[in-house]
Amino acid sequence: MQGASHMLLEEPLRLASVLAPAKPKVFPSLTKIVGTLGPKSHSVEVIQECLTAGMSVARFDLSWMDAAYHQDTLNNLRKAAQNVKKLCPVMLDTLGPEIQVHNSTGEPIELKAGNHVIITPDISKAPSAEILPIKFADLAKAVKKGDTLFMGQYLFTGSETTSVWLEVVGTSGENVNCLVKNTATLAGHLFTLHASQVHISLPTLSEYDKQVISTWGSRNSVDIISLSHTRSAEDVRELKTFLQSHDLPDTQIYAKIENSEGLDHFDEILKEADGIIISRGDLGIDLPPENVFMFQKTAIYKCNLEGKPVIVTRVVDSMIDNLRPTRAEATDVANAVLDGSDGILLGAETLRGLYPVDAVSTVGRICAEAETVYNQPLLFKKVMWHVGDPMPHEESVASAAVGSAIKVKAAAIVVFTFSGRAARLVSKYRPTMPVLAVIFPREGSDPSKWRSYGTTQARQCFAVRGVYPLMGSTDEAETGGLTKEEYGIKLALNYGRSVGIVKPFDRVIIFEKIGDSSVVKIVECEG
């Protein structure tokens, strides 16, 4: 199946507008931005700036530094979110079956094209240009002569000066003899080794991952887990079982597709996971360069049809060291939006890049501009066709809500929900306006926890395109004696006015479930 282009340009008006002064935007892009927090985005001040600039999800990668460091960062995130009065979900990234090379000395290792280097599981050996020890004993069993290995820094860029391509020449016992294909200097304490299109007999959910989730993840009730190197639907099911056994039944699982095995089993993984992350770092190594774009477009298209959030990685690598992205990167971000992506994930750009706030704001501006030419009618028709006839009731009403909102040029769609599912269903039909999801607490919810941090379900909505959750209440002291509907509408409209998306006499679509039925209403804001 091939993903069709969703771009829609109105000539000559659209092309002429490129040279016109940019109109100030009063609201962030509908496309969400995931920021990885680390050394350059650790403080309350920087995190607060990132949130204000448009970061919607905070990603934590515990494969480096200790849990105490990440706890400190998370505490700072909570302070920053409270300061800007914004919910922010926590995404925990697993290590997965990653083969690491530990450079115990930290000294740069220069590898020269044409030389040979031995990969060995003997970690007592000191790393050098002649020998590199890894923490994996079965590499020699997995690879064969002619296979390609790639080695680089954490979140490697693919740059030939900091990453090295190796060709397997042969094996000797547990050692692998490789030919160095390009001259490069490996710097830092940690490198990652990737074997292209080779099955590695390590579990997708490693013992280290289980330890991190059962301690740090459980203690902090993480909202989303990014399952690195997902290779099958069984990987997702295994993690679900593990989460349930550690009191994290509501934590969502986003399957990270980054190798050919995940690609081969993509359809079954999509059905099992809550969302998909297209991790183009490793994927760009596992696949020929000319095939990466096709998988991206096809995978996003399939996610759109199923209504599952999809996030794309590795878009503005040059902003690690530069204030502006390259022209190709700017176009790449826009194309991800035009393809139908829910979000863009920033890794090294915000983790250790020099300009974390600028990276967020720049990507946000590109996304917002691309959204103005996104071909929503085409996607709408394709989703309708995919759902089929007769449509399930909730699909029918959600699509009607989006269709009505576009026809009456509504400023926003307001959705009442407990779990966030109704909001995700509306987002599936890609409305061109924000979806304000009023999340009401279920009976028995702890009011103090609800008001302090919001529910997991509310925060998870921030990973979905165009959805912005608001914390509702059933406390009569807060609702002022209004009905649930009256209170929810008032809450949403007040928020809409405060951020500038709802103005006097604007129309707003209301989507709510009453009993076993779902209804759509049109409300006009007061002057």
Short mmCIF file of C-alpha atoms in Angstrom, two decimals:
data_model
loop_
_atom_site.label_atom_id
_atom_site.label_comp_id
_atom_site.label_asym_id
_atom_site.label_seq_id
_atom_site.Cartn_x
_atom_site.Cartn_y
_atom_site.Cartn_z
CA MET A 1 0.00 0.00 0.00
CA GLN A 2 1.33 3.41 -0.90
CA GLY A 3 0.59 6.59 1.05
CA ALA A 4 -0.79 9.33 -1.17
CA SER A 5 0.35 12.93 -0.86
CA HIS A 6 -1.80 15.03 1.47
CA MET A 7 -0.50 18.38 0.30
CA LEU A 8 -2.92 21.03 -0.91
CA LEU A 9 -1.66 24.32 -2.38
CA GLU A 10 -3.93 27.06 -3.65
CA GLU A 11 -2.11 28.85 -6.49
CA PRO A 12 -1.14 31.58 -6.95
CA LEU A 13 -2.27 32.81 -3.53
CA ARG A 14 -0.34 30.25 -1.51
CA LEU A 15 2.95 30.69 -3.35
CA ALA A 16 2.70 34.47 -3.14
CA SER A 17 2.16 34.25 0.62
CA VAL A 18 5.66 32.82 1.07
CA LEU A 19 7.11 36.33 0.70
CA ALA A 20 4.46 37.99 2.84
CA PRO A 21 5.25 38.85 6.47
CA ALA A 22 4.48 35.93 8.76
CA LYS A 23 1.26 36.30 10.70
CA PRO A 24 1.75 35.98 14.46
CA LYS A 25 0.25 32.75 15.74
CA VAL A 26 -1.68 32.83 18.98
CA PHE A 27 -1.65 29.05 19.47
CA PRO A 28 0.98 26.32 19.05
CA SER A 29 0.98 23.98 16.08
CA LEU A 30 -1.51 21.12 16.05
CA THR A 31 1.46 18.77 15.53
CA LYS A 32 2.98 17.85 18.88
CA ILE A 33 6.66 18.17 19.80
CA VAL A 34 8.39 15.62 22.03
CA GLY A 35 11.53 16.96 23.72
CA THR A 36 14.21 14.75 25.28
CA LEU A 37 15.39 16.24 28.57
CA GLY A 38 19.07 16.13 29.55
CA PRO A 39 22.15 18.24 30.29
CA LYS A 40 21.06 21.20 28.14
CA SER A 41 17.41 21.01 29.21
CA HIS A 42 17.67 20.08 32.87
CA SER A 43 16.90 23.30 34.72
CA VAL A 44 13.44 24.60 35.58
CA GLU A 45 14.12 27.73 33.52
CA VAL A 46 15.04 25.93 30.28
CA ILE A 47 12.26 23.35 30.61
CA GLN A 48 9.79 26.17 31.21
CA GLU A 49 11.00 27.91 28.05
CA CYS A 50 10.66 24.66 26.09
CA LEU A 51 7.07 24.21 27.31
CA THR A 52 6.24 27.80 26.40
CA ALA A 53 7.88 27.34 22.98
CA GLY A 54 5.61 24.37 22.21
CA MET A 55 7.01 21.20 23.79
CA SER A 56 4.08 18.90 24.59
CA VAL A 57 5.77 15.67 25.78
CA ALA A 58 8.92 15.21 27.88
CA ARG A 59 11.04 12.17 27.01
CA PHE A 60 13.43 10.54 29.49
CA ASP A 61 16.17 8.20 28.32
CA LEU A 62 17.57 6.29 31.31
CA SER A 63 20.21 4.47 29.28
CA TRP A 64 22.67 7.11 30.51
CA MET A 65 23.14 8.88 33.89
CA ASP A 66 21.56 7.48 37.05
CA ALA A 67 17.97 7.49 38.25
CA ALA A 68 18.69 10.28 40.74
CA TYR A 69 19.68 12.64 37.92
CA HIS A 70 16.53 11.90 35.96
CA GLN A 71 14.41 12.25 39.09
CA ASP A 72 15.87 15.70 39.62
CA THR A 73 15.04 16.56 35.98
CA LEU A 74 11.48 15.25 36.40
CA ASN A 75 11.01 17.31 39.56
CA ASN A 76 12.15 20.35 37.60
CA LEU A 77 9.68 19.47 34.84
CA ARG A 78 6.84 19.40 37.34
CA LYS A 79 7.84 22.80 38.72
CA ALA A 80 8.10 24.24 35.21
CA ALA A 81 4.73 22.78 34.17
CA GLN A 82 3.12 24.23 37.28
CA ASN A 83 4.65 27.64 36.56
CA VAL A 84 3.20 27.77 33.04
CA LYS A 85 -0.02 26.00 34.10
CA LYS A 86 0.40 23.22 31.56
CA LEU A 87 0.17 19.45 31.79
CA CYS A 88 3.07 17.51 30.31
CA PRO A 89 3.18 13.73 29.92
CA VAL A 90 6.33 11.76 30.77
CA MET A 91 7.64 9.36 28.13
CA LEU A 92 10.15 6.74 29.32
CA ASP A 93 12.39 5.35 26.59
CA THR A 94 13.65 1.79 27.03
CA LEU A 95 17.15 0.60 26.17
CA GLY A 96 16.07 -2.58 24.38
CA PRO A 97 18.44 -5.01 22.64
CA GLU A 98 21.14 -2.39 22.18
CA ILE A 99 24.78 -3.44 21.90
CA GLN A 100 26.99 -0.94 23.66
CA VAL A 101 30.73 -0.31 23.49
CA HIS A 102 32.05 1.18 26.72
CA ASN A 103 35.10 3.34 26.29
CA SER A 104 36.44 3.09 29.85
CA THR A 105 39.22 5.63 29.29
CA GLY A 106 37.06 8.21 27.56
CA GLU A 107 39.93 8.94 25.19
CA PRO A 108 39.07 9.50 21.49
CA ILE A 109 39.53 6.43 19.30
CA GLU A 110 40.58 7.11 15.72
CA LEU A 111 39.73 4.45 13.16
CA LYS A 112 41.22 4.75 9.68
CA ALA A 113 39.68 3.50 6.45
CA GLY A 114 41.32 0.29 5.21
CA ASN A 115 42.48 -0.85 8.65
CA HIS A 116 41.03 -3.78 10.57
CA VAL A 117 39.45 -3.78 14.01
CA ILE A 118 38.34 -6.72 16.18
CA ILE A 119 34.98 -6.65 17.99
CA THR A 120 35.27 -8.83 21.11
CA PRO A 121 33.02 -9.73 24.07
CA ASP A 122 36.12 -9.72 26.32
CA ILE A 123 35.41 -6.54 28.28
CA SER A 124 38.74 -6.84 30.10
CA LYS A 125 40.38 -5.56 26.92
CA ALA A 126 41.10 -1.84 26.74
CA PRO A 127 39.31 -0.18 23.78
CA SER A 128 41.59 1.00 20.98
CA ALA A 129 41.80 1.38 17.21
CA GLU A 130 42.65 -2.35 17.03
CA ILE A 131 40.08 -3.86 19.41
CA LEU A 132 36.68 -2.80 20.73
CA PRO A 133 34.99 -4.74 23.58
CA ILE A 134 31.18 -5.10 23.68
CA LYS A 135 28.76 -6.46 26.27
CA PHE A 136 27.30 -9.15 24.01
CA ALA A 137 28.80 -12.63 23.63
CA ASP A 138 26.89 -13.88 20.57
CA LEU A 139 27.71 -11.33 17.87
CA ALA A 140 30.02 -13.80 16.11
CA LYS A 141 27.10 -16.28 15.88
CA ALA A 142 24.73 -13.66 14.46
CA VAL A 143 26.84 -12.10 11.70
CA LYS A 144 28.49 -13.49 8.58
CA LYS A 145 31.11 -12.31 6.12
CA GLY A 146 29.95 -9.24 4.20
CA ASP A 147 27.49 -8.01 6.86
CA THR A 148 27.52 -4.30 7.71
CA LEU A 149 28.04 -2.96 11.24
CA PHE A 150 27.64 0.65 12.28
CA MET A 151 29.17 2.23 15.35
CA GLY A 152 28.67 5.72 16.69
CA GLN A 153 27.90 7.90 19.67
CA TYR A 154 24.66 7.83 21.60
CA LEU A 155 21.98 9.24 19.30
CA PHE A 156 24.52 9.04 16.52
CA THR A 157 24.12 11.48 13.68
CA GLY A 158 25.42 9.34 10.84
CA SER A 159 28.21 11.84 10.27
CA GLU A 160 31.24 10.13 8.76
CA THR A 161 33.56 12.02 11.12
CA THR A 162 31.97 10.71 14.33
CA SER A 163 30.50 7.38 13.18
CA VAL A 164 32.13 4.42 11.49
CA TRP A 165 30.94 1.80 9.02
CA LEU A 166 32.45 -1.67 9.37
CA GLU A 167 32.33 -4.68 7.05
CA VAL A 168 32.54 -8.15 8.59
CA VAL A 169 35.56 -9.95 7.17
CA GLY A 170 35.25 -13.10 9.27
CA THR A 171 34.87 -14.53 12.77
CA SER A 172 37.26 -16.31 15.11
CA GLY A 173 35.62 -17.89 18.12
CA GLU A 174 33.65 -15.09 19.82
CA ASN A 175 35.57 -12.35 18.00
CA VAL A 176 34.47 -10.56 14.83
CA ASN A 177 37.12 -9.20 12.47
CA CYS A 178 36.00 -6.08 10.58
CA LEU A 179 37.29 -3.85 7.81
CA VAL A 180 37.02 -0.12 8.56
CA LYS A 181 35.17 1.54 5.66
CA ASN A 182 35.62 5.20 6.57
CA THR A 183 37.98 7.26 8.71
CA ALA A 184 36.27 8.47 11.90
CA THR A 185 37.01 9.44 15.48
CA LEU A 186 34.82 7.87 18.16
CA ALA A 187 34.63 10.28 21.09
CA GLY A 188 33.01 9.86 24.49
CA HIS A 189 32.45 7.02 26.95
CA LEU A 190 29.65 5.20 25.16
CA PHE A 191 29.13 4.03 21.57
CA THR A 192 26.32 2.00 20.07
CA LEU A 193 26.84 -0.88 17.67
CA HIS A 194 24.12 -1.67 15.14
CA ALA A 195 24.19 -4.76 12.93
CA SER A 196 22.25 -4.03 9.74
CA GLN A 197 19.41 -6.52 9.07
CA VAL A 198 20.80 -9.02 11.59
CA HIS A 199 18.70 -10.63 14.32
CA ILE A 200 20.26 -10.01 17.72
CA SER A 201 19.36 -12.61 20.36
CA LEU A 202 18.72 -10.10 23.11
CA PRO A 203 15.24 -9.54 24.60
CA THR A 204 13.35 -6.45 23.46
CA LEU A 205 12.49 -5.71 27.10
CA SER A 206 15.85 -6.07 28.82
CA GLU A 207 16.43 -6.80 32.49
CA TYR A 208 17.71 -3.25 32.82
CA ASP A 209 14.46 -1.93 31.33
CA LYS A 210 12.40 -4.00 33.77
CA GLN A 211 14.42 -2.66 36.68
CA VAL A 212 13.98 0.96 35.55
CA ILE A 213 10.24 0.60 34.90
CA SER A 214 9.55 -1.23 38.18
CA THR A 215 11.38 1.43 40.21
CA TRP A 216 11.67 4.87 38.59
CA GLY A 217 8.78 4.35 36.17
CA SER A 218 6.38 2.97 38.76
CA ARG A 219 7.31 5.55 41.38
CA ASN A 220 6.59 8.37 38.94
CA SER A 221 3.55 6.78 37.22
CA VAL A 222 4.98 7.38 33.75
CA ASP A 223 2.36 8.11 31.11
CA ILE A 224 3.96 6.57 28.02
CA ILE A 225 6.69 3.99 27.46
CA SER A 226 8.57 4.08 24.19
CA LEU A 227 9.46 0.44 23.52
CA SER A 228 12.77 0.59 21.66
CA HIS A 229 13.52 -1.87 18.85
CA THR A 230 10.00 -3.36 18.85
CA ARG A 231 10.22 -6.44 16.63
CA SER A 232 6.81 -8.12 17.03
CA ALA A 233 3.37 -7.73 18.57
CA GLU A 234 4.47 -10.19 21.26
CA ASP A 235 7.01 -7.60 22.44
CA VAL A 236 4.15 -5.17 23.09
CA ARG A 237 2.05 -7.83 24.83
CA GLU A 238 4.96 -8.75 27.08
CA LEU A 239 5.39 -5.14 28.17
CA LYS A 240 1.64 -4.78 28.78
CA THR A 241 1.70 -7.78 31.12
CA PHE A 242 4.74 -6.38 32.92
CA LEU A 243 3.08 -2.97 33.38
CA GLN A 244 -0.06 -4.52 34.81
CA SER A 245 1.98 -6.50 37.31
CA HIS A 246 3.69 -3.29 38.47
CA ASP A 247 0.57 -1.17 38.99
CA LEU A 248 0.90 0.72 35.69
CA PRO A 249 -2.20 -0.53 33.83
CA ASP A 250 -2.98 2.87 32.29
CA THR A 251 0.51 3.54 30.93
CA GLN A 252 0.44 3.62 27.12
CA ILE A 253 2.94 1.79 24.92
CA TYR A 254 4.36 3.45 21.83
CA ALA A 255 6.18 0.88 19.71
CA LYS A 256 9.45 2.25 18.37
CA ILE A 257 10.10 0.87 14.89
CA GLU A 258 13.81 1.01 14.13
CA ASN A 259 14.81 -2.18 12.34
CA SER A 260 13.77 -4.46 9.49
CA GLU A 261 12.12 -6.94 11.89
CA GLY A 262 9.78 -4.25 13.18
CA LEU A 263 9.05 -3.24 9.62
CA ASP A 264 8.21 -6.83 8.62
CA HIS A 265 5.71 -7.15 11.49
CA PHE A 266 4.44 -3.56 11.37
CA ASP A 267 0.74 -4.31 10.83
CA GLU A 268 0.45 -6.63 13.83
CA ILE A 269 2.49 -4.26 16.01
CA LEU A 270 0.20 -1.36 15.03
CA LYS A 271 -2.88 -3.26 16.18
CA GLU A 272 -1.34 -4.04 19.58
CA ALA A 273 0.38 -0.74 20.42
CA ASP A 274 -1.19 2.54 21.57
CA GLY A 275 1.03 4.52 19.22
CA ILE A 276 4.02 4.28 16.90
CA ILE A 277 7.39 6.03 16.85
CA ILE A 278 9.23 5.88 13.52
CA SER A 279 12.82 5.93 14.73
CA ARG A 280 14.73 6.89 11.64
CA GLY A 281 18.17 6.73 13.29
CA ASP A 282 18.64 2.96 13.29
CA LEU A 283 16.02 2.50 10.57
CA GLY A 284 18.09 4.64 8.23
CA ILE A 285 20.95 2.20 8.78
CA ASP A 286 18.91 -0.98 8.45
CA LEU A 287 17.24 0.14 5.21
CA PRO A 288 18.81 1.41 1.99
CA PRO A 289 18.56 5.25 2.03
CA GLU A 290 16.24 5.24 -0.98
CA ASN A 291 13.67 3.11 0.89
CA VAL A 292 13.37 5.09 4.14
CA PHE A 293 10.91 7.67 2.76
CA MET A 294 8.54 5.00 1.48
CA PHE A 295 8.34 3.24 4.83
CA GLN A 296 7.78 6.57 6.59
CA LYS A 297 4.91 7.55 4.31
CA THR A 298 3.29 4.10 4.33
CA ALA A 299 3.61 3.66 8.11
CA ILE A 300 2.16 7.11 8.85
CA TYR A 301 -0.70 6.46 6.43
CA LYS A 302 -1.55 3.16 8.14
CA CYS A 303 -1.44 4.82 11.57
CA ASN A 304 -3.77 7.57 10.33
CA LEU A 305 -6.30 5.03 9.07
CA GLU A 306 -6.27 3.20 12.41
CA GLY A 307 -6.39 6.43 14.45
CA LYS A 308 -3.15 5.58 16.27
CA PRO A 309 -0.74 8.46 17.10
CA VAL A 310 2.50 8.37 15.10
CA ILE A 311 5.69 10.29 15.88
CA VAL A 312 8.70 10.84 13.61
CA THR A 313 12.28 11.21 14.88
CA ARG A 314 15.60 12.63 13.63
CA VAL A 315 14.51 15.74 11.77
CA VAL A 316 16.81 18.65 12.71
CA ASP A 317 20.11 17.02 13.71
CA SER A 318 22.08 20.07 12.58
CA MET A 319 20.41 22.14 15.33
CA ILE A 320 22.52 20.25 17.86
CA ASP A 321 25.26 22.75 16.99
CA ASN A 322 23.48 25.39 14.90
CA LEU A 323 20.77 27.94 15.49
CA ARG A 324 18.95 27.13 12.24
CA PRO A 325 18.15 23.83 10.56
CA THR A 326 19.36 23.05 7.05
CA ARG A 327 16.98 23.67 4.17
CA ALA A 328 16.58 19.92 3.72
CA GLU A 329 15.72 19.46 7.40
CA ALA A 330 13.11 22.23 7.33
CA THR A 331 11.51 20.54 4.33
CA ASP A 332 11.73 17.17 6.09
CA VAL A 333 9.76 18.48 9.09
CA ALA A 334 7.08 19.91 6.80
CA ASN A 335 6.84 16.66 4.84
CA ALA A 336 6.33 14.68 8.05
CA VAL A 337 3.36 16.95 8.83
CA LEU A 338 1.99 16.66 5.29
CA ASP A 339 2.34 12.87 5.52
CA GLY A 340 0.06 12.96 8.58
CA SER A 341 2.41 12.71 11.55
CA ASP A 342 0.97 13.45 15.01
CA GLY A 343 4.28 14.55 16.43
CA ILE A 344 7.97 15.28 15.95
CA LEU A 345 10.50 13.86 18.42
CA LEU A 346 13.60 15.88 19.24
CA GLY A 347 16.45 13.82 20.71
CA ALA A 348 19.96 15.19 20.85
CA GLU A 349 18.63 18.58 19.71
CA THR A 350 17.14 19.25 23.16
CA LEU A 351 19.14 16.71 25.21
CA ARG A 352 22.66 18.00 24.53
CA GLY A 353 22.16 20.54 21.73
CA LEU A 354 23.25 24.13 22.14
CA TYR A 355 19.82 25.57 21.30
CA PRO A 356 17.09 23.39 22.87
CA VAL A 357 14.44 26.14 23.06
CA ASP A 358 15.12 27.35 19.53
CA ALA A 359 14.89 23.77 18.25
CA VAL A 360 11.40 23.44 19.76
CA SER A 361 10.16 26.81 18.51
CA THR A 362 11.65 26.41 15.03
CA VAL A 363 10.11 22.96 14.51
CA GLY A 364 6.81 24.29 15.85
CA ARG A 365 6.75 27.15 13.34
CA ILE A 366 7.50 24.80 10.44
CA CYS A 367 4.75 22.42 11.58
CA ALA A 368 2.22 25.25 11.90
CA GLU A 369 3.01 26.49 8.39
CA ALA A 370 2.74 22.98 6.91
CA GLU A 371 -0.63 22.50 8.59
CA THR A 372 -2.06 25.41 6.56
CA VAL A 373 -1.65 23.35 3.36
CA TYR A 374 -2.44 19.91 4.78
CA ASN A 375 -5.03 18.18 2.60
CA GLN A 376 -7.56 17.32 5.30
CA PRO A 377 -10.45 16.48 2.92
CA LEU A 378 -8.38 13.76 1.25
CA LEU A 379 -7.41 12.09 4.52
CA PHE A 380 -11.00 12.44 5.81
CA LYS A 381 -12.34 10.53 2.80
CA LYS A 382 -9.69 7.82 3.09
CA VAL A 383 -10.41 7.25 6.79
CA MET A 384 -14.16 7.12 6.11
CA TRP A 385 -13.57 4.55 3.38
CA HIS A 386 -11.29 2.50 5.67
CA VAL A 387 -13.81 2.47 8.55
CA GLY A 388 -16.45 1.20 6.14
CA ASP A 389 -20.21 1.14 6.06
CA PRO A 390 -22.15 0.86 8.30
CA MET A 391 -19.91 2.95 10.57
CA PRO A 392 -19.77 2.25 14.30
CA HIS A 393 -21.81 4.89 16.17
CA GLU A 394 -18.87 6.67 17.81
CA GLU A 395 -16.95 6.83 14.52
CA SER A 396 -20.00 8.26 12.83
CA VAL A 397 -20.48 11.01 15.39
CA ALA A 398 -16.76 11.85 15.62
CA SER A 399 -16.50 12.23 11.84
CA ALA A 400 -19.71 14.29 11.85
CA ALA A 401 -18.24 16.58 14.51
CA VAL A 402 -15.15 17.23 12.40
CA GLY A 403 -17.17 17.66 9.21
CA SER A 404 -19.52 20.11 10.92
CA ALA A 405 -16.65 22.06 12.46
CA ILE A 406 -15.05 22.56 9.05
CA LYS A 407 -18.33 23.49 7.35
CA VAL A 408 -19.22 26.17 9.92
CA LYS A 409 -15.57 27.28 10.26
CA ALA A 410 -15.60 26.52 13.99
CA ALA A 411 -12.73 27.86 16.10
CA ALA A 412 -12.46 24.64 18.12
CA ILE A 413 -14.06 21.30 18.90
CA VAL A 414 -14.87 20.63 22.56
CA VAL A 415 -14.95 17.00 23.63
CA PHE A 416 -16.11 15.64 27.01
CA THR A 417 -14.32 12.42 27.96
CA PHE A 418 -13.14 10.25 30.86
CA SER A 419 -10.44 8.22 29.14
CA GLY A 420 -9.39 10.51 26.30
CA ARG A 421 -10.64 8.00 23.72
CA ALA A 422 -13.31 10.35 22.34
CA ALA A 423 -10.71 13.06 21.79
CA ARG A 424 -8.40 10.63 19.99
CA LEU A 425 -11.32 9.53 17.84
CA VAL A 426 -12.02 13.11 16.79
CA SER A 427 -8.32 13.66 16.06
CA LYS A 428 -8.40 10.61 13.78
CA TYR A 429 -10.38 12.68 11.27
CA ARG A 430 -7.72 15.41 11.38
CA PRO A 431 -9.73 18.57 12.18
CA THR A 432 -8.08 21.80 11.09
CA MET A 433 -8.81 23.40 14.47
CA PRO A 434 -7.75 22.48 18.04
CA VAL A 435 -9.64 19.82 19.99
CA LEU A 436 -10.22 20.95 23.58
CA ALA A 437 -10.68 17.74 25.56
CA VAL A 438 -12.38 18.30 28.91
CA ILE A 439 -11.28 15.28 30.97
CA PHE A 440 -13.66 14.52 33.82
CA PRO A 441 -12.57 12.37 36.79
CA ARG A 442 -14.09 8.96 37.22
CA GLU A 443 -15.92 8.14 40.41
CA GLY A 444 -13.54 7.36 43.25
CA SER A 445 -10.64 9.46 41.89
CA ASP A 446 -8.38 11.02 44.50
CA PRO A 447 -9.25 14.76 44.32
CA SER A 448 -5.85 15.91 45.62
CA LYS A 449 -3.90 13.88 43.05
CA TRP A 450 -6.35 14.86 40.34
CA ARG A 451 -5.93 18.57 40.90
CA SER A 452 -2.16 18.46 41.53
CA TYR A 453 -0.94 16.51 38.55
CA GLY A 454 -3.94 15.63 36.43
CA THR A 455 -4.72 12.10 35.41
CA THR A 456 -2.58 9.90 33.23
CA GLN A 457 -5.37 9.96 30.64
CA ALA A 458 -5.33 13.76 30.45
CA ARG A 459 -1.58 14.00 30.05
CA GLN A 460 -1.55 11.27 27.40
CA CYS A 461 -3.78 13.41 25.19
CA PHE A 462 -0.87 15.80 24.69
CA ALA A 463 0.79 13.25 22.40
CA VAL A 464 -2.16 13.31 19.97
CA ARG A 465 -2.34 15.75 17.07
CA GLY A 466 -4.44 18.80 17.81
CA VAL A 467 -5.72 17.63 21.22
CA TYR A 468 -5.31 19.90 24.24
CA PRO A 469 -6.69 18.48 27.50
CA LEU A 470 -8.33 20.51 30.25
CA MET A 471 -8.92 19.22 33.76
CA GLY A 472 -12.63 19.04 34.51
CA SER A 473 -14.23 18.62 37.92
CA THR A 474 -17.33 17.13 39.49
CA ASP A 475 -16.91 19.09 42.73
CA GLU A 476 -19.98 21.31 43.16
CA ALA A 477 -17.82 23.99 44.79
CA GLU A 478 -15.84 24.28 41.56
CA THR A 479 -18.66 23.79 39.06
CA GLY A 480 -20.79 26.46 40.77
CA GLY A 481 -23.88 24.30 40.57
CA LEU A 482 -23.73 24.13 36.76
CA THR A 483 -24.57 20.92 34.94
CA LYS A 484 -21.66 18.88 33.60
CA GLU A 485 -22.33 20.17 30.08
CA GLU A 486 -22.63 23.82 31.13
CA TYR A 487 -19.50 23.63 33.25
CA GLY A 488 -17.48 21.83 30.54
CA ILE A 489 -18.43 24.36 27.88
CA LYS A 490 -17.63 27.29 30.18
CA LEU A 491 -14.24 25.77 31.08
CA ALA A 492 -13.32 25.14 27.43
CA LEU A 493 -14.46 28.57 26.20
CA ASN A 494 -12.66 30.40 29.00
CA TYR A 495 -9.47 28.55 28.12
CA GLY A 496 -10.00 29.20 24.41
CA ARG A 497 -10.36 32.92 25.05
CA SER A 498 -7.31 33.02 27.30
CA VAL A 499 -5.01 31.59 24.61
CA GLY A 500 -6.61 33.49 21.76
CA ILE A 501 -8.22 30.69 19.76
CA VAL A 502 -11.83 31.62 20.58
CA LYS A 503 -13.12 35.12 19.93
CA PRO A 504 -16.57 36.72 20.32
CA PHE A 505 -19.17 35.29 17.91
CA ASP A 506 -16.93 32.33 16.99
CA ARG A 507 -18.64 28.97 16.63
CA VAL A 508 -17.54 25.94 18.63
CA ILE A 509 -18.58 22.31 18.11
CA ILE A 510 -19.47 20.29 21.22
CA PHE A 511 -19.02 16.50 21.11
CA GLU A 512 -20.24 14.54 24.13
CA LYS A 513 -21.59 11.17 25.13
CA ILE A 514 -24.96 11.09 26.86
CA GLY A 515 -25.85 7.64 28.13
CA ASP A 516 -25.31 5.22 25.26
CA SER A 517 -25.52 7.97 22.65
CA SER A 518 -23.03 10.52 21.34
CA VAL A 519 -24.24 13.94 20.19
CA VAL A 520 -22.82 16.95 18.33
CA LYS A 521 -23.92 20.54 19.01
CA ILE A 522 -22.94 23.97 17.70
CA VAL A 523 -22.42 26.78 20.21
CA GLU A 524 -21.82 30.42 19.30
CA CYS A 525 -19.61 32.39 21.68
CA GLU A 526 -21.06 35.50 23.27
CA GLY A 527 -19.95 38.91 22.09
#
